[in-house]
PDB file of C-alpha atoms in Angstrom:
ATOM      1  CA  UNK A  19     -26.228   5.845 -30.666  1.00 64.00           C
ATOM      2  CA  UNK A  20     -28.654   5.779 -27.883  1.00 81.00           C
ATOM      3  CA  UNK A  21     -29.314   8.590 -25.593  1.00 88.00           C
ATOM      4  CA  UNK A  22     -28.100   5.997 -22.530  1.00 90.00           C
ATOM      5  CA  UNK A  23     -24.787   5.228 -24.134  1.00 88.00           C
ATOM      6  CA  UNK A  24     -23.956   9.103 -24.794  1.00 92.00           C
ATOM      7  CA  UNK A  25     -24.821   9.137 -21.382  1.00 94.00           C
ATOM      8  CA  UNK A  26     -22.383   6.812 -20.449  1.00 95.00           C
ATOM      9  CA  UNK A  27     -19.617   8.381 -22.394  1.00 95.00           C
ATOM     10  CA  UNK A  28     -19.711  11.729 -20.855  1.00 96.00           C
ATOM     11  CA  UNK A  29     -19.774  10.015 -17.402  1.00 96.00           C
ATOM     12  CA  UNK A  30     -16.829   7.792 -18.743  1.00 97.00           C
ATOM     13  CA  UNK A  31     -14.919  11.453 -19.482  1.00 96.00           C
ATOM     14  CA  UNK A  32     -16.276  13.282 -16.309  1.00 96.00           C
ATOM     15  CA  UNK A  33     -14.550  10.350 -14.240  1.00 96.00           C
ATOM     16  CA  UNK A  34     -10.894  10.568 -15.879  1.00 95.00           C
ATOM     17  CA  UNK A  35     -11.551  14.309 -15.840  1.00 95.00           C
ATOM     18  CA  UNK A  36     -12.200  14.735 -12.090  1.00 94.00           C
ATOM     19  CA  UNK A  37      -9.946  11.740 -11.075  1.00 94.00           C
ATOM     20  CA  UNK A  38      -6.519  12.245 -13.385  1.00 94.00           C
ATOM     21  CA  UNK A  39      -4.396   9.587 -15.509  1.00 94.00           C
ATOM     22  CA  UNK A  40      -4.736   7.525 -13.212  1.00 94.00           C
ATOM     23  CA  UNK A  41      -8.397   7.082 -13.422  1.00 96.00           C
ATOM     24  CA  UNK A  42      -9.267   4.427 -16.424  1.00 97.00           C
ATOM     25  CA  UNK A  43     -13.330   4.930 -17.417  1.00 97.00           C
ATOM     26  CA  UNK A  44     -14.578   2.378 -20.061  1.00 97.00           C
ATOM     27  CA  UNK A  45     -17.953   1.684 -21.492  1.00 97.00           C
ATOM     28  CA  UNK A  46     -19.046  -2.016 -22.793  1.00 96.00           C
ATOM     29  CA  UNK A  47     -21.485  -2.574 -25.285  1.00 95.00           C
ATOM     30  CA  UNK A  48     -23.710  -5.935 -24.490  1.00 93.00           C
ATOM     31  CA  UNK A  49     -25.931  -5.205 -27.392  1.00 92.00           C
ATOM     32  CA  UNK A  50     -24.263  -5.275 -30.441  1.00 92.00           C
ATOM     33  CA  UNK A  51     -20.518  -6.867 -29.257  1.00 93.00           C
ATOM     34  CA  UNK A  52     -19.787 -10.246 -27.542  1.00 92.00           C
ATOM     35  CA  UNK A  53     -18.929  -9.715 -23.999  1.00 91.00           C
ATOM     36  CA  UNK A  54     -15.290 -10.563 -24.450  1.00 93.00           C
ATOM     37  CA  UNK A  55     -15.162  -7.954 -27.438  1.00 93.00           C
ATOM     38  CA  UNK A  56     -17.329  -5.426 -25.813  1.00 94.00           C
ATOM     39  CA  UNK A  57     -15.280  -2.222 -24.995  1.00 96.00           C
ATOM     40  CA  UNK A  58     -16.679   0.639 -27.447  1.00 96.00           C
ATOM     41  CA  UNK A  59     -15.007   3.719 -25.491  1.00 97.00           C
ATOM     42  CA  UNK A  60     -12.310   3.649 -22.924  1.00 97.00           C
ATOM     43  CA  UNK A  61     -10.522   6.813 -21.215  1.00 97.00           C
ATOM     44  CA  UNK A  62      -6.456   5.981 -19.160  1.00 97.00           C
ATOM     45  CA  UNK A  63      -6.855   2.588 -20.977  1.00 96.00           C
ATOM     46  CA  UNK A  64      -3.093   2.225 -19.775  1.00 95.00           C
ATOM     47  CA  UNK A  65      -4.295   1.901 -16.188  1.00 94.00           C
ATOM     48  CA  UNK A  66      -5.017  -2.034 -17.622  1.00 93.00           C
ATOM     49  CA  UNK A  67      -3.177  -1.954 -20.804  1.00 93.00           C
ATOM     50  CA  UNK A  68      -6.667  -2.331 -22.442  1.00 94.00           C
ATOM     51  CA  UNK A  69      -8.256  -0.590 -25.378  1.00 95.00           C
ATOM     52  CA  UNK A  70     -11.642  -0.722 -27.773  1.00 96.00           C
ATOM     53  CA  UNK A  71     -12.240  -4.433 -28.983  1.00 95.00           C
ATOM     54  CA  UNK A  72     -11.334  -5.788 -25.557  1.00 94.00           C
ATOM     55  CA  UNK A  73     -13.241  -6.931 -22.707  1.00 92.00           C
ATOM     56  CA  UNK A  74     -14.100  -6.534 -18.940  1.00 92.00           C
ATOM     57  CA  UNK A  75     -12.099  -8.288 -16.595  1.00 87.00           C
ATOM     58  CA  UNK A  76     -12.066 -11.875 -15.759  1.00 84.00           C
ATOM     59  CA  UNK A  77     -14.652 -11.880 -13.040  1.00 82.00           C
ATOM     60  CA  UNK A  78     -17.419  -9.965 -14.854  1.00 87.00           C
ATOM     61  CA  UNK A  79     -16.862 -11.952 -17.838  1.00 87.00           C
ATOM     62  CA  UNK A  80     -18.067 -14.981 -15.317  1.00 84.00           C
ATOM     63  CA  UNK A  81     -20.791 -12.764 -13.672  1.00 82.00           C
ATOM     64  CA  UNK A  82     -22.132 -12.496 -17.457  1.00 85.00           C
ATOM     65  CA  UNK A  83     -21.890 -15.949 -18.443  1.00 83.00           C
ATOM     66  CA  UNK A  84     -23.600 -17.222 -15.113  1.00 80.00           C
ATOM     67  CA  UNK A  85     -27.461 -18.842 -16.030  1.00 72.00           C
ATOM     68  CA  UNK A  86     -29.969 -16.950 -14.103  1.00 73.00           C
ATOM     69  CA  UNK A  87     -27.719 -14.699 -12.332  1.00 75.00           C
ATOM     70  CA  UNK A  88     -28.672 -10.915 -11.978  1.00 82.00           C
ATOM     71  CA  UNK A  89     -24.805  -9.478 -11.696  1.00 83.00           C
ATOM     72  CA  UNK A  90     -24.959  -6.131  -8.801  1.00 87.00           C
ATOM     73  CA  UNK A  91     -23.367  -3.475  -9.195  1.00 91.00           C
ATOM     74  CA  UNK A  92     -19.400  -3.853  -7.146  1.00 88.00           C
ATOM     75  CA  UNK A  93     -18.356  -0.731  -5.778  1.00 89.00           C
ATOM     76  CA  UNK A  94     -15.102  -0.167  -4.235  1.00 87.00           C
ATOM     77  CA  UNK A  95     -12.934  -3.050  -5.022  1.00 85.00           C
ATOM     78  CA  UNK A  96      -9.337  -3.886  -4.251  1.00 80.00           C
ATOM     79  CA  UNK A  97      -7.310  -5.601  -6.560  1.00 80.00           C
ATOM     80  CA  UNK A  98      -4.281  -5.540  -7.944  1.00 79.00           C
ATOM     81  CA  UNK A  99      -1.964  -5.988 -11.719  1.00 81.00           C
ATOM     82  CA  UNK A 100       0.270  -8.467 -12.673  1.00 77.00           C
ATOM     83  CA  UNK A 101       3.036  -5.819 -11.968  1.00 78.00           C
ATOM     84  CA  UNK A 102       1.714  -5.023  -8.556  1.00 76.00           C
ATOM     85  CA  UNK A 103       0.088  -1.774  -8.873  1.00 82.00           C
ATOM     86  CA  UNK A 104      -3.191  -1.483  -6.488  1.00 82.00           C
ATOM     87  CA  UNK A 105      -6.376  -0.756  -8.190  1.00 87.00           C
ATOM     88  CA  UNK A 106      -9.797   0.518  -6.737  1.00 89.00           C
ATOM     89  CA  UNK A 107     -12.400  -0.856  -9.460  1.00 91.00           C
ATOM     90  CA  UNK A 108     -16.137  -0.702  -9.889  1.00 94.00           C
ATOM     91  CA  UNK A 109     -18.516  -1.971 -12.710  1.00 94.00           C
ATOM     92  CA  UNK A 110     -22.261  -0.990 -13.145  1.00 95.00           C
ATOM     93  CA  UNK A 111     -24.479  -3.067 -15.081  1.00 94.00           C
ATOM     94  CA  UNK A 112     -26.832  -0.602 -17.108  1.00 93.00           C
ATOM     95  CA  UNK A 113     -30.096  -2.562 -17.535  1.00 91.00           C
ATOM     96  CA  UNK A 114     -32.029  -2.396 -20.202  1.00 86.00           C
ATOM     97  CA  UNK A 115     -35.604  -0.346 -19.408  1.00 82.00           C
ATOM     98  CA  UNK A 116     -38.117  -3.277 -20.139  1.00 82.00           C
ATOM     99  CA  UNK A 117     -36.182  -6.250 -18.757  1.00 82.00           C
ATOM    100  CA  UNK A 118     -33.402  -7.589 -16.833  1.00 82.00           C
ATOM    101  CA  UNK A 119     -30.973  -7.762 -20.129  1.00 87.00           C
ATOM    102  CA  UNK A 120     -27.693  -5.484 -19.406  1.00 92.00           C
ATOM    103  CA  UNK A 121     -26.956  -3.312 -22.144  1.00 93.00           C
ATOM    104  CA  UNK A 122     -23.893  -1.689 -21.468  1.00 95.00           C
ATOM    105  CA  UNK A 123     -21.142  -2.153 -18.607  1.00 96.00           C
ATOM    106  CA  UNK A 124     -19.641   0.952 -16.886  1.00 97.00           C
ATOM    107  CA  UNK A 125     -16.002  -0.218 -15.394  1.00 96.00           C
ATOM    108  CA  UNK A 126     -13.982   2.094 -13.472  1.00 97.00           C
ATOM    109  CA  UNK A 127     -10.526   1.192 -12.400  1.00 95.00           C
ATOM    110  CA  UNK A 128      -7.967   3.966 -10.244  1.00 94.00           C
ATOM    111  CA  UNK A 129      -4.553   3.134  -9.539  1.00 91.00           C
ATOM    112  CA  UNK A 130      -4.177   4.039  -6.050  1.00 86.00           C
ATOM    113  CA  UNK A 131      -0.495   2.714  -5.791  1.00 82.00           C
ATOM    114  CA  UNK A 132       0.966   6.001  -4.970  1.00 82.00           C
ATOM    115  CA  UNK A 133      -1.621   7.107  -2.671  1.00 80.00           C
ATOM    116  CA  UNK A 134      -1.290   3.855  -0.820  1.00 74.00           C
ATOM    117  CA  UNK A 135       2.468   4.991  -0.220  1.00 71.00           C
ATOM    118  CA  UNK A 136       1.281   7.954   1.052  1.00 71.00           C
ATOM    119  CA  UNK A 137      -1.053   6.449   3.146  1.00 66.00           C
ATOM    120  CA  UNK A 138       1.655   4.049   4.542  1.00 63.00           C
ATOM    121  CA  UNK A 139       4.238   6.660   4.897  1.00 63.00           C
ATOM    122  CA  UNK A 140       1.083   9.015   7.145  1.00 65.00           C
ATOM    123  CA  UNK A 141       0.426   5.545   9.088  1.00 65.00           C
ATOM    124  CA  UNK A 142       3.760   5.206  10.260  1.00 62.00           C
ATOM    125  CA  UNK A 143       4.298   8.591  11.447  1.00 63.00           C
ATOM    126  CA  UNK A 144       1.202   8.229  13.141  1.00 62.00           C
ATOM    127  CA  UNK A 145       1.958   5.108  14.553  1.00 60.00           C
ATOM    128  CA  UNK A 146       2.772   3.939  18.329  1.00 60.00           C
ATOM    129  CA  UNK A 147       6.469   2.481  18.892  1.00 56.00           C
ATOM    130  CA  UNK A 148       7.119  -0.620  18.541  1.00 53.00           C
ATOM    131  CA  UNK A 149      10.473  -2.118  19.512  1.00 52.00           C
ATOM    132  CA  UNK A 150      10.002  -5.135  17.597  1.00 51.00           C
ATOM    133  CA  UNK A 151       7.940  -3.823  14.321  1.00 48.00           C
ATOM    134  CA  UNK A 152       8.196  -7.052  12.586  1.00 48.00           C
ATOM    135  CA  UNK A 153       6.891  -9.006  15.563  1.00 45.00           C
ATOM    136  CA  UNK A 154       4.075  -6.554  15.510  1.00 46.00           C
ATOM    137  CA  UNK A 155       3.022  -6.738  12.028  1.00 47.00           C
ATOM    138  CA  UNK A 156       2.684 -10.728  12.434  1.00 45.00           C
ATOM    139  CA  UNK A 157       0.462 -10.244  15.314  1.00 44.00           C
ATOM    140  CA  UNK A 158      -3.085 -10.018  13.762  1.00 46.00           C
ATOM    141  CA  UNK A 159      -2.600 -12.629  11.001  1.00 42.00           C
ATOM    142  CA  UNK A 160      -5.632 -14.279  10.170  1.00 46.00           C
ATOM    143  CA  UNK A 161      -5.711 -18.106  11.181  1.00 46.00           C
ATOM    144  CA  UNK A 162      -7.659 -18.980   7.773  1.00 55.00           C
ATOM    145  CA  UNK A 163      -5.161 -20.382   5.522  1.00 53.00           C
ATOM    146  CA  UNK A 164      -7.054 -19.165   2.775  1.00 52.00           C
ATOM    147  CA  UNK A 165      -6.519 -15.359   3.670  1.00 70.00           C
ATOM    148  CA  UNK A 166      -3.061 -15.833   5.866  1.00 75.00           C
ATOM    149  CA  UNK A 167      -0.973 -15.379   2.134  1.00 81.00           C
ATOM    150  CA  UNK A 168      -2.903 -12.445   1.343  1.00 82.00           C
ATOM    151  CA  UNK A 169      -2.820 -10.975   4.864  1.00 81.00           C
ATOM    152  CA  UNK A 170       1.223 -11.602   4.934  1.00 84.00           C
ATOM    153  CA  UNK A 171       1.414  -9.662   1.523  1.00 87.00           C
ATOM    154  CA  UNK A 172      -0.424  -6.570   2.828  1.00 86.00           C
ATOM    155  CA  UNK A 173       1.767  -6.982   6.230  1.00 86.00           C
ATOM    156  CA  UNK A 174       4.600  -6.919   4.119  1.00 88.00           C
ATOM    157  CA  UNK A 175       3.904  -3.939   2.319  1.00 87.00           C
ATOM    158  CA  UNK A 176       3.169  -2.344   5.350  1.00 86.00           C
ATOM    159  CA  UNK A 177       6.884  -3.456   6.900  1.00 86.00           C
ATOM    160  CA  UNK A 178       8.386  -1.329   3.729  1.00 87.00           C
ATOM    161  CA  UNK A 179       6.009   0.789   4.184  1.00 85.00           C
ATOM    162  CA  UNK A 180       5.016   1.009  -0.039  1.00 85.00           C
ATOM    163  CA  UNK A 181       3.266  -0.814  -2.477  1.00 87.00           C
ATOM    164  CA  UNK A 182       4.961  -3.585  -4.182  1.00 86.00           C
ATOM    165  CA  UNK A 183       5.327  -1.727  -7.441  1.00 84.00           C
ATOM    166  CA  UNK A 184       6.988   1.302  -6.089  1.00 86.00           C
ATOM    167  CA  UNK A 185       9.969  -1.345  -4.401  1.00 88.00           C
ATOM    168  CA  UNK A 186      13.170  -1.162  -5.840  1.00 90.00           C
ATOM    169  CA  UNK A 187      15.287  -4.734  -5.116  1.00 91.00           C
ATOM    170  CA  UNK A 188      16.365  -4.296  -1.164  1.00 91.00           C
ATOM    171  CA  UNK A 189      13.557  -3.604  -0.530  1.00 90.00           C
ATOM    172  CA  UNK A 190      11.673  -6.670  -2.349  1.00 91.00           C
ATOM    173  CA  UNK A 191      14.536  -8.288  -0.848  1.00 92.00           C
ATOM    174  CA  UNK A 192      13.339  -7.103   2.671  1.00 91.00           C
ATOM    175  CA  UNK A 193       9.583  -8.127   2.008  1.00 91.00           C
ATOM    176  CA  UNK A 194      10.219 -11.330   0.654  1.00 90.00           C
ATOM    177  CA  UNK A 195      12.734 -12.250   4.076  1.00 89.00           C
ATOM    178  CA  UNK A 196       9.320 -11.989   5.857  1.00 88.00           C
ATOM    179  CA  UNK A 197       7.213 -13.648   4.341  1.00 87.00           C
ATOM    180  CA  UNK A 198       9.768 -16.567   3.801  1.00 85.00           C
ATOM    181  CA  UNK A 199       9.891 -16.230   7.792  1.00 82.00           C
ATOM    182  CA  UNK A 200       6.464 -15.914   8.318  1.00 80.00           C
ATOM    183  CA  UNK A 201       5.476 -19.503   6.972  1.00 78.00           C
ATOM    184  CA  UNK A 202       4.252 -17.877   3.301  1.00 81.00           C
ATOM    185  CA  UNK A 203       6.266 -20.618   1.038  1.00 81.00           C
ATOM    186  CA  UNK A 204       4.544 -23.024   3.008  1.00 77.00           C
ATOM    187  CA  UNK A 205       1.513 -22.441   1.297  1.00 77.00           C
ATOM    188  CA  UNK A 206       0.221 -24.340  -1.795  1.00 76.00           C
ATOM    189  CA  UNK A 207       1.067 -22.397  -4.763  1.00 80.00           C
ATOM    190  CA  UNK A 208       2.624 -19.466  -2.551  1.00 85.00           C
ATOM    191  CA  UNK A 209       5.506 -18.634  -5.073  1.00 87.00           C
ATOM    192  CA  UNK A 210       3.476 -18.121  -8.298  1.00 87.00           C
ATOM    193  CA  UNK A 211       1.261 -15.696  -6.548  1.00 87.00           C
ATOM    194  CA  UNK A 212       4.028 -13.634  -4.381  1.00 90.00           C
ATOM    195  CA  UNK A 213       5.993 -13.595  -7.801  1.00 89.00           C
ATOM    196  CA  UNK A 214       3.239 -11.969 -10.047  1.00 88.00           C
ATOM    197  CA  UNK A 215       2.616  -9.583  -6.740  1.00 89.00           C
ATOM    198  CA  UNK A 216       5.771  -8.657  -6.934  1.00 90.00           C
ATOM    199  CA  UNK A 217       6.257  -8.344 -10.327  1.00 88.00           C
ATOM    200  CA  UNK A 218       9.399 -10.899 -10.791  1.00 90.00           C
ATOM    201  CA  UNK A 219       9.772 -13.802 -12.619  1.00 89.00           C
ATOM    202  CA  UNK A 220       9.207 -17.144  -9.775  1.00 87.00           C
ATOM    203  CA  UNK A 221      13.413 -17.768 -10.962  1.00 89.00           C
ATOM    204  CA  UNK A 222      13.966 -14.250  -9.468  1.00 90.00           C
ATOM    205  CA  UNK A 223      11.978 -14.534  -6.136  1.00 90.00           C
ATOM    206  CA  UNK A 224      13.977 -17.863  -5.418  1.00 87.00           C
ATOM    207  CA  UNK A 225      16.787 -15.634  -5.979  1.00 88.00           C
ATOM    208  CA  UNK A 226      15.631 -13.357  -3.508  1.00 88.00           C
ATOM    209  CA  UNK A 227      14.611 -15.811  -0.980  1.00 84.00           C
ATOM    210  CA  UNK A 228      18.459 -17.644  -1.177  1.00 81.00           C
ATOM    211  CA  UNK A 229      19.640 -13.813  -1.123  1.00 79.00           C
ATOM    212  CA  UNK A 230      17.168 -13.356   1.813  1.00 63.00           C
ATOM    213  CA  UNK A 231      18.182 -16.670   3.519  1.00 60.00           C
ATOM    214  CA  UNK A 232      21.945 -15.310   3.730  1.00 59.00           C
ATOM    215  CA  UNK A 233      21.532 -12.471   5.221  1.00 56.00           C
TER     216      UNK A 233
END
């Protein structure tokens, strides 16, 4: 065990220790496991359903595999699970000391889902009236049609005024009326990715949208 991945595994604990449950801290091992197979130590592994034996995510499984590609560090990122939950993630890429190899990942992932509810809940108490507040939301939608699906989803959490995850039917019910209205179905491949947002089955979000279309 080298003094840089003890290292590593008391930052790993000081993270889930100073951030809660909700805070997942895992180390990779690049030196002796296949990136795919490389988590040694993992603290919250629930956060991703993920345990020793696995691997990183997706995307810095592709950073990795990349020819001459130095991987930075990403700090900060949004993203969310198949259920919906929204995660702040980071990964560090520990190089080793006499070349560019990486040694050992550090991957942080915090489920912010409730504290984006309480974030939405202080925005609209903070917010001006609006008489129309659907109207409103629509109005800054990007004109990209690559990040108009994406925008609706945030403006739709916003409308309900929680994450997707924390929804109970109505109100997915509610969420899924406006992006239906909003042109959102129109998109390419729309209804896979509002249904995995959402965490319902795409049988279950044409439900909703016939439900939604009713009303």
């Amino acid at each position: 065990m080298t003094q840089t991945w003890k290292y590593l595994i008391q930052t790993a604990d000081g993270l889930a220790g100073q951030f809660g449950a909700d805070c997942e801290a895992a180390v990779c091992d690049l030196i002796e496991y296949a990136p795919e197979k490389s988590i040694v130590y993992i603290v919250n592994g629930h956060v991703t359903n993920r345990k020793p034996g696995d691997g990183p995510s997706a995307q810095i499984l592709a950073d990795l595999k990349r020819e001459n590609y130095l991987p930075k560090d990403r700090l900060g990122l949004l993203n969310s699970t198949p259920d919906g939950r929204l995660l702040k993630s980071s990964v560090l890429y520990i190089r080793n000391e006499k070349s560019t190899r990486i040694d050992y990942l550090l991957t942080i992932h915090h489920d912010i889902t409730a504290l984006s509810a309480v974030s939405q809940s202080l925005e609209c108490l903070v917010a001006p009236y609006a008489r129309d507040s659907e109207s409103s939301v629509t109005a800054s939608a990007p004109p990209n049609v690559n990040t108009f699906l994406d925008s609706l989803i945030r403006q739709s959490e916003k409308l309900i005024g929680k994450p997707a995850a924390l929804m109970n039917k109505e109100e997915k019910i509610r969420a899924i009326r406006f992006l239906s209205e909003s042109g959102a179905f129109l998109i390419t491949r729309s209804g896979e990715k509002v249904s995995r947002f959402f965490g319902i089955s795409k049988f279950t979000l044409y439900s909703y949208m016939d439900t939604s279309g009713r009303k």
